[in-house]
């Protein structure tokens, strides 16, 4: 592999670069907020449309379509230039938001969430790829920490904002607010982001993109089969899993022959890339995949109202802010990211081990402290996989590598949401005792729960606390798998401006 200088930044004027970065962060906030904002508004939506059994699908539909198109957008950006690819993604997302806000039934809303995800996936990938064009590697670490901050702040603010907006303006407002923001960001990027024309002729690997999307979808549907088909192992789920395996094998053969593969297979020869993908999958499962369930846990076990439960997420954000900014600054100075991956997953594994021991009478202060520890954990390594793969990949494949890591994160979240849902449904299904005033515990919304007599409310809280214990133990196991991958990472150091795009050991390893 030839050694090459890091390409010059796309924009040299610092002021213009900062304004562009703010536009990018607004787009990212909009795309990520939309996954989290529905969590506390879900009971209100269910109250209007019914179908509580489709609780998970309002979140899953968005994450699933988002995950499916991510690698394609990364590749399109490499081939056609990032500017117009990103603007198209924002346009699709804005239209999807408008349709969500005007939905007339649960099915319409789920379909509109799929459309939103098709745009959201492009926004997520394009932002990280544009950042790679705007900033040199060391500086990128600092700015990526701000990106991570926005990414997770949206996760923490979302539940509060969703509860408050649905109380004040109705649940449709949480989607319709994206329409004016989308137009502002589109206008800003159209005038301020330069177009960098790629040096190669576009050859899109449509077959690879379709097969990868079908593989991801099959995995999520298979993990969600207990909700879809009534049992985790059923003829339908086995059929879907078999179809997913066939798609995955066919995808590998297709990528080997494709002139411009969606995910270049030579990236996997570098162990750093493969390990960072594992860390990214596990990180998505314990960070993004857990948000809706933490909101549900707080509302059912502590008896807090949607907006009060949302406020507890501010502690999670506080931890996240501390972790992300500290890590970003130190990585920017030292160029080393491995210690942060280890520290991050250790914090999260500890937090979930403690959370599995929580019962209905646990003081709120203790729960808040655990959420803050989890926040610190997420923040410490939020930007590590993206920075790591952008440094490990050749310059021509930065978009594809970024797309792969973001896909793995969202894919991990989608699969985790399905697994967590199956655990909760299975645990609640074991409840044999009937609680006075509760016909079906799964149909219980926070508003209905608040109206119950004290004894019944306590019984519901105990039931949910027992159901969530195995879920938190599962999250702890997921964090430990990520920790093992983090320990196996090579101690790579990021280059400074004007140095080669990756250190000598990584180059030697990729050339093997």
XYZ file of C-alpha atoms in Angstrom:
512
model
C 0.000 0.000 0.000
C 1.425 3.395 -0.954
C 1.974 6.030 1.722
C 0.012 9.213 0.965
C -0.395 12.674 2.465
C -3.695 13.546 4.086
C -5.753 15.545 1.504
C -6.134 19.304 2.068
C -9.291 20.359 3.958
C -12.302 21.126 1.736
C -12.760 24.594 3.322
C -9.762 26.589 4.575
C -11.589 29.602 6.098
C -12.092 28.658 9.821
C -15.249 30.819 10.194
C -16.970 29.295 7.185
C -15.917 25.835 8.327
C -17.493 26.420 11.758
C -20.792 27.650 10.228
C -20.847 24.574 7.947
C -20.166 22.344 10.946
C -23.150 23.918 12.775
C -25.406 23.180 9.764
C -24.148 19.577 9.756
C -24.800 19.232 13.493
C -28.341 20.615 13.053
C -29.015 17.959 10.392
C -27.554 15.244 12.619
C -29.567 16.414 15.642
C -32.726 16.282 13.522
C -32.009 12.754 12.209
C -30.981 11.209 15.552
C -33.574 13.053 17.640
C -36.299 11.425 15.593
C -35.421 7.987 16.894
C -35.514 9.105 20.543
C -38.260 11.752 20.597
C -41.020 9.190 20.031
C -40.162 7.162 23.175
C -42.152 9.255 25.681
C -44.789 10.231 23.077
C -45.565 6.557 22.233
C -48.307 6.132 24.871
C -50.094 9.188 23.384
C -49.784 7.793 19.841
C -51.046 4.398 21.057
C -53.957 6.195 22.737
C -54.978 7.602 19.327
C -54.257 4.645 17.018
C -54.276 1.622 19.377
C -52.007 -1.399 18.529
C -49.637 -1.334 21.540
C -48.223 -4.637 20.219
C -46.512 -2.560 17.493
C -44.734 -0.367 20.119
C -41.289 -1.466 18.925
C -41.990 -0.976 15.229
C -42.283 2.826 15.367
C -38.605 2.832 16.418
C -37.528 -0.319 14.547
C -38.987 0.767 11.161
C -36.886 3.946 11.280
C -33.678 2.185 12.381
C -34.168 -0.663 9.912
C -34.474 1.513 6.779
C -31.725 3.798 8.163
C -29.376 0.793 8.513
C -30.264 -0.696 5.133
C -29.280 2.372 3.073
C -26.214 3.545 5.031
C -23.518 1.645 3.052
C -25.109 2.774 -0.242
C -24.978 6.447 0.773
C -21.344 6.113 1.880
C -20.440 4.715 -1.517
C -22.537 7.271 -3.443
C -20.680 10.045 -1.588
C -17.295 8.522 -2.588
C -18.411 8.264 -6.230
C -20.470 11.419 -6.870
C -19.207 13.814 -4.161
C -20.742 14.324 -0.725
C -22.633 17.604 -1.250
C -25.545 16.545 -3.466
C -25.831 13.093 -1.880
C -26.254 14.720 1.528
C -28.769 17.287 0.254
C -30.878 14.503 -1.320
C -30.886 12.614 2.003
C -32.060 15.727 3.902
C -34.847 16.258 1.336
C -36.123 12.643 1.683
C -36.006 12.932 5.496
C -37.962 16.216 5.480
C -40.701 14.758 3.239
C -40.853 11.642 5.488
C -41.264 13.888 8.569
C -44.190 15.724 6.951
C -45.912 12.392 6.107
C -45.351 11.159 9.732
C -46.987 14.309 11.080
C -50.018 13.792 8.806
C -50.344 10.005 9.454
C -53.927 8.706 9.709
C -53.235 5.226 11.179
C -50.517 3.171 12.870
C -49.623 1.482 9.550
C -49.288 4.866 7.781
C -47.034 6.106 10.585
C -44.790 3.009 10.406
C -44.551 3.339 6.571
C -43.705 7.056 6.909
C -41.005 6.173 9.475
C -39.442 3.881 6.851
C -39.335 6.844 4.420
C -37.775 9.024 7.125
C -35.133 6.363 7.770
C -34.199 6.253 4.067
C -33.217 9.920 4.397
C -31.855 9.683 7.961
C -29.346 6.985 6.937
C -27.888 9.286 4.288
C -27.642 12.200 6.734
C -25.770 10.112 9.335
C -23.180 8.718 6.904
C -22.701 11.916 4.879
C -22.058 14.052 7.968
C -19.136 11.910 9.152
C -17.747 11.700 5.596
C -18.041 15.515 5.096
C -16.273 15.990 8.464
C -13.428 13.852 7.095
C -13.212 16.311 4.135
C -13.374 19.419 6.343
C -10.846 18.544 9.080
C -7.404 16.884 9.265
C -7.180 13.669 11.413
C -6.146 15.152 14.815
C -8.533 18.129 14.521
C -11.252 15.713 13.379
C -11.018 13.864 16.723
C -12.028 17.055 18.552
C -14.873 17.907 16.185
C -16.036 14.283 16.112
C -16.436 14.540 19.903
C -18.854 17.461 19.334
C -20.675 15.298 16.753
C -20.910 12.489 19.283
C -22.171 14.941 21.842
C -24.993 16.007 19.500
C -25.674 12.345 18.684
C -26.183 11.385 22.302
C -27.615 14.708 23.514
C -30.451 14.045 21.076
C -30.899 10.680 22.798
C -31.121 12.296 26.200
C -33.135 15.400 25.241
C -35.460 13.400 22.967
C -37.561 11.756 25.720
C -38.021 15.112 27.549
C -38.809 17.002 24.349
C -41.147 14.267 23.075
C -43.151 14.204 26.314
C -43.370 17.996 26.560
C -44.229 18.653 22.887
C -46.892 15.933 22.765
C -48.432 17.418 25.963
C -48.403 21.004 24.649
C -48.953 20.715 20.877
C -49.967 17.080 20.270
C -47.690 14.230 19.125
C -47.776 15.290 15.427
C -45.683 18.373 16.278
C -42.627 16.184 17.078
C -42.463 15.244 13.381
C -43.702 18.464 11.732
C -41.034 20.582 13.491
C -38.430 18.893 11.200
C -39.907 20.453 8.041
C -38.735 24.091 8.557
C -35.396 22.893 10.062
C -34.827 20.670 6.993
C -35.341 23.609 4.600
C -32.958 25.865 6.598
C -30.174 23.215 6.553
C -30.700 22.521 2.820
C -30.372 26.223 1.991
C -27.238 26.597 4.149
C -25.466 23.600 2.552
C -26.483 24.640 -0.988
C -24.721 28.007 -0.617
C -21.826 27.215 1.725
C -20.593 23.651 1.105
C -18.189 23.445 -1.870
C -18.599 20.553 -4.292
C -15.510 18.344 -4.517
C -15.695 16.260 -7.655
C -14.318 12.718 -7.160
C -11.519 11.626 -9.503
C -13.165 8.394 -10.659
C -16.101 7.479 -12.837
C -19.116 6.212 -10.883
C -19.836 2.469 -10.964
C -22.518 1.681 -8.422
C -22.716 -1.801 -6.956
C -26.529 -2.010 -6.875
C -26.513 -5.803 -6.351
C -24.211 -5.457 -3.311
C -26.366 -2.682 -1.824
C -29.580 -4.692 -2.265
C -28.090 -7.907 -0.830
C -26.650 -6.064 2.195
C -30.010 -4.358 2.836
C -31.816 -7.742 2.618
C -29.266 -9.357 4.986
C -29.710 -6.584 7.599
C -33.510 -6.685 7.286
C -33.578 -10.496 7.644
C -31.508 -10.368 10.856
C -33.790 -7.724 12.429
C -36.975 -9.569 11.368
C -35.595 -12.875 12.728
C -34.771 -11.305 16.127
C -38.248 -9.736 16.159
C -40.004 -13.020 15.312
C -41.428 -13.510 18.838
C -43.517 -10.368 18.270
C -44.236 -11.049 14.590
C -44.945 -14.806 14.657
C -45.653 -15.464 18.342
C -42.469 -17.500 19.002
C -38.718 -16.862 18.700
C -38.232 -20.189 16.871
C -40.968 -20.773 14.304
C -41.019 -21.994 10.658
C -41.271 -18.368 9.480
C -38.311 -17.150 11.590
C -36.139 -20.111 10.457
C -37.095 -19.303 6.836
C -36.167 -15.623 7.270
C -32.857 -16.543 8.930
C -31.995 -19.002 6.126
C -32.830 -16.310 3.558
C -30.540 -13.876 5.445
C -27.639 -16.378 5.406
C -28.083 -16.945 1.624
C -28.110 -13.147 1.066
C -24.957 -12.716 3.198
C -23.019 -15.451 1.357
C -24.159 -14.123 -2.060
C -23.153 -10.597 -0.954
C -19.574 -11.729 -0.179
C -19.228 -13.328 -3.652
C -20.770 -10.238 -5.314
C -18.415 -7.837 -3.493
C -15.376 -9.869 -4.587
C -16.233 -9.324 -8.256
C -17.672 -5.789 -8.076
C -15.405 -3.058 -9.541
C -16.660 -0.551 -6.896
C -17.935 -2.687 -3.961
C -20.301 -1.120 -1.388
C -17.991 -2.341 1.414
C -14.511 -3.190 0.015
C -13.665 -6.631 1.446
C -9.963 -5.741 1.753
C -10.946 -3.465 4.672
C -11.618 -6.632 6.704
C -7.982 -7.721 6.251
C -7.083 -4.982 8.701
C -7.902 -6.372 12.174
C -8.388 -2.787 13.482
C -11.338 -2.298 11.095
C -12.995 -5.612 12.076
C -12.588 -5.027 15.842
C -13.936 -1.471 15.566
C -17.005 -2.838 13.750
C -17.630 -5.239 16.678
C -17.245 -2.335 19.165
C -19.629 -0.256 17.033
C -22.308 -3.000 16.941
C -22.139 -3.506 20.721
C -22.073 0.272 21.295
C -25.240 0.732 19.214
C -26.971 -2.055 21.152
C -26.258 -0.593 24.610
C -26.568 3.114 23.728
C -29.191 3.718 21.025
C -31.068 0.410 21.399
C -31.564 0.952 25.129
C -33.120 4.471 25.081
C -36.779 3.499 24.525
C -36.519 0.691 27.074
C -34.894 2.922 29.705
C -37.821 5.344 29.229
C -40.303 2.439 29.587
C -38.407 1.109 32.640
C -38.502 4.503 34.403
C -42.208 5.050 33.701
C -43.301 1.558 34.831
C -40.917 0.806 37.724
C -40.603 4.234 39.391
C -44.123 5.487 38.539
C -42.695 8.756 37.146
C -44.711 10.685 34.541
C -43.392 10.767 30.914
C -41.874 14.268 31.281
C -40.412 13.521 34.781
C -38.890 10.251 33.487
C -37.504 12.225 30.555
C -35.786 14.637 32.971
C -33.743 11.746 34.421
C -32.177 11.394 30.973
C -30.490 14.772 31.619
C -28.160 12.918 34.029
C -27.316 10.488 31.229
C -26.558 13.491 28.976
C -24.422 15.089 31.707
C -22.264 11.977 31.915
C -22.122 11.801 28.163
C -21.022 15.434 27.794
C -18.188 14.902 30.335
C -17.068 11.632 28.719
C -17.266 12.804 25.100
C -15.553 16.205 25.511
C -12.789 14.760 27.721
C -12.110 11.904 25.291
C -12.212 14.217 22.239
C -9.645 16.616 23.700
C -7.258 13.902 24.941
C -7.448 11.924 21.658
C -6.763 15.190 19.791
C -3.599 15.739 21.903
C -2.263 12.174 22.167
C -3.671 10.594 18.994
C -4.523 7.414 20.958
C -8.069 6.048 21.134
C -7.758 2.454 22.465
C -7.784 3.387 26.228
C -11.120 5.190 25.762
C -12.758 2.168 24.122
C -11.726 0.016 27.121
C -12.815 2.578 29.752
C -16.141 3.176 27.970
C -17.276 -0.447 27.827
C -16.102 -1.091 31.406
C -18.333 1.786 32.648
C -21.361 0.529 30.677
C -20.939 -3.108 31.763
C -20.742 -1.968 35.427
C -23.823 0.284 34.998
C -25.962 -2.536 33.575
C -24.782 -5.037 36.216
C -25.935 -2.553 38.899
C -29.185 -1.779 37.038
C -30.134 -5.470 36.942
C -30.297 -5.375 40.757
C -32.790 -2.452 40.901
C -36.197 -3.197 42.444
C -39.378 -1.093 42.591
C -38.421 0.689 45.844
C -34.878 1.725 44.784
C -34.228 5.451 45.449
C -34.377 7.644 42.316
C -30.965 9.165 43.237
C -29.304 5.743 42.911
C -30.973 5.098 39.516
C -29.862 8.582 38.382
C -26.238 7.889 39.413
C -26.216 4.621 37.411
C -27.633 6.430 34.357
C -24.878 9.039 34.675
C -22.211 6.291 34.797
C -23.713 4.741 31.660
C -23.668 8.198 30.022
C -19.963 8.637 30.810
C -19.352 5.184 29.340
C -21.137 5.996 26.073
C -19.429 9.404 25.793
C -15.863 8.114 26.259
C -15.898 5.973 23.101
C -18.655 7.586 21.052
C -16.262 8.787 18.318
C -13.668 5.985 18.588
C -15.032 3.608 15.862
C -15.487 6.407 13.288
C -12.062 8.008 13.913
C -10.411 4.573 13.984
C -11.815 3.278 10.680
C -11.293 6.607 8.877
C -7.641 6.366 9.884
C -7.349 2.657 8.982
C -9.068 2.905 5.544
C -7.414 4.196 2.350
C -8.526 7.761 1.401
C -10.615 6.473 -1.553
C -12.683 4.229 0.779
C -13.272 6.648 3.688
C -16.988 7.032 2.802
C -17.536 3.272 2.517
C -15.664 2.624 5.798
C -17.638 5.363 7.604
C -20.873 3.963 6.173
C -19.951 0.478 7.400
C -19.262 1.627 10.947
C -22.421 3.745 11.139
C -24.427 0.854 9.643
C -23.000 -1.556 12.223
C -23.951 0.854 15.030
C -27.535 1.279 13.818
C -27.775 -2.433 12.938
C -26.669 -3.266 16.492
C -29.369 -0.911 17.811
C -32.111 -2.432 15.587
C -31.238 -6.009 16.559
C -30.949 -5.062 20.258
C -34.394 -3.369 20.227
C -35.890 -6.624 18.909
C -34.011 -8.768 21.465
C -34.947 -6.471 24.366
C -38.598 -6.481 23.222
C -38.613 -10.298 23.100
C -37.141 -10.507 26.648
C -39.742 -8.093 28.098
C -42.647 -9.814 26.280
C -41.444 -13.253 27.439
C -40.996 -12.126 31.079
C -44.367 -10.347 31.223
C -45.975 -13.422 29.584
C -44.858 -15.538 32.573
C -46.910 -13.395 34.987
C -49.616 -15.726 36.293
C -51.147 -13.515 38.987
C -53.821 -11.059 37.982
C -53.423 -7.533 39.345
C -56.661 -5.813 40.473
C -57.735 -3.154 37.961
C -55.318 -4.440 35.260
C -56.863 -6.506 32.457
C -53.647 -6.852 30.436
C -50.343 -5.527 31.812
C -48.892 -5.074 28.294
C -51.754 -2.724 27.331
C -51.033 -0.460 30.315
C -49.953 3.105 29.441
C -48.279 5.409 32.050
C -51.466 7.510 32.292
C -53.566 4.407 33.097
C -50.917 3.251 35.584
C -51.060 6.584 37.471
C -54.820 6.137 37.958
C -54.458 2.687 39.608
C -54.809 2.113 43.395
C -51.482 2.129 45.309
C -51.375 -1.684 45.820
C -52.000 -2.396 42.117
C -49.435 0.212 41.060
C -46.824 -1.397 43.335
C -47.622 -4.868 41.904
C -47.192 -3.558 38.329
C -43.872 -1.887 39.284
C -42.578 -5.125 40.866
C -43.602 -7.131 37.775
C -41.784 -4.755 35.428
C -38.672 -4.586 37.658
C -38.461 -8.410 37.536
C -38.956 -8.388 33.731
C -36.199 -5.796 33.202
C -33.570 -7.636 35.285
C -32.686 -10.236 32.549
C -32.762 -7.428 29.947
C -30.073 -5.476 31.832
C -27.993 -8.646 32.302
C -28.168 -9.170 28.506
C -26.930 -5.571 27.990
C -24.093 -6.220 30.443
C -23.052 -9.314 28.424
C -23.168 -7.240 25.178
C -20.898 -4.586 26.799
C -18.432 -7.327 27.875
C -18.201 -8.648 24.267
C -17.380 -5.078 23.144
C -14.803 -4.801 25.946
C -13.037 -7.972 24.756
C -12.794 -6.466 21.225
C -11.473 -3.156 22.668
C -8.715 -4.969 24.600
C -7.644 -6.731 21.361
C -7.218 -3.418 19.435
C -3.682 -2.478 18.363
C -2.355 0.697 20.100
C -2.527 2.885 16.959
C -1.581 6.597 17.060
C -3.411 9.078 14.793
C -1.213 11.182 12.447
C -0.913 14.983 12.657
C -1.664 17.332 9.732
C 0.801 16.783 6.879
C 1.819 13.328 8.133
C 0.804 10.119 6.398
C -2.852 9.158 6.814
C -1.986 6.270 9.073
C 0.964 5.178 11.174
C 3.563 2.702 9.934
C 2.263 -0.332 11.939
C -1.253 -0.011 10.492
C 0.119 0.257 6.950
C 2.302 -2.790 7.419
C -0.636 -4.706 8.832
C -2.946 -3.726 5.938
C -0.296 -4.734 3.410
C 0.136 -8.243 4.854
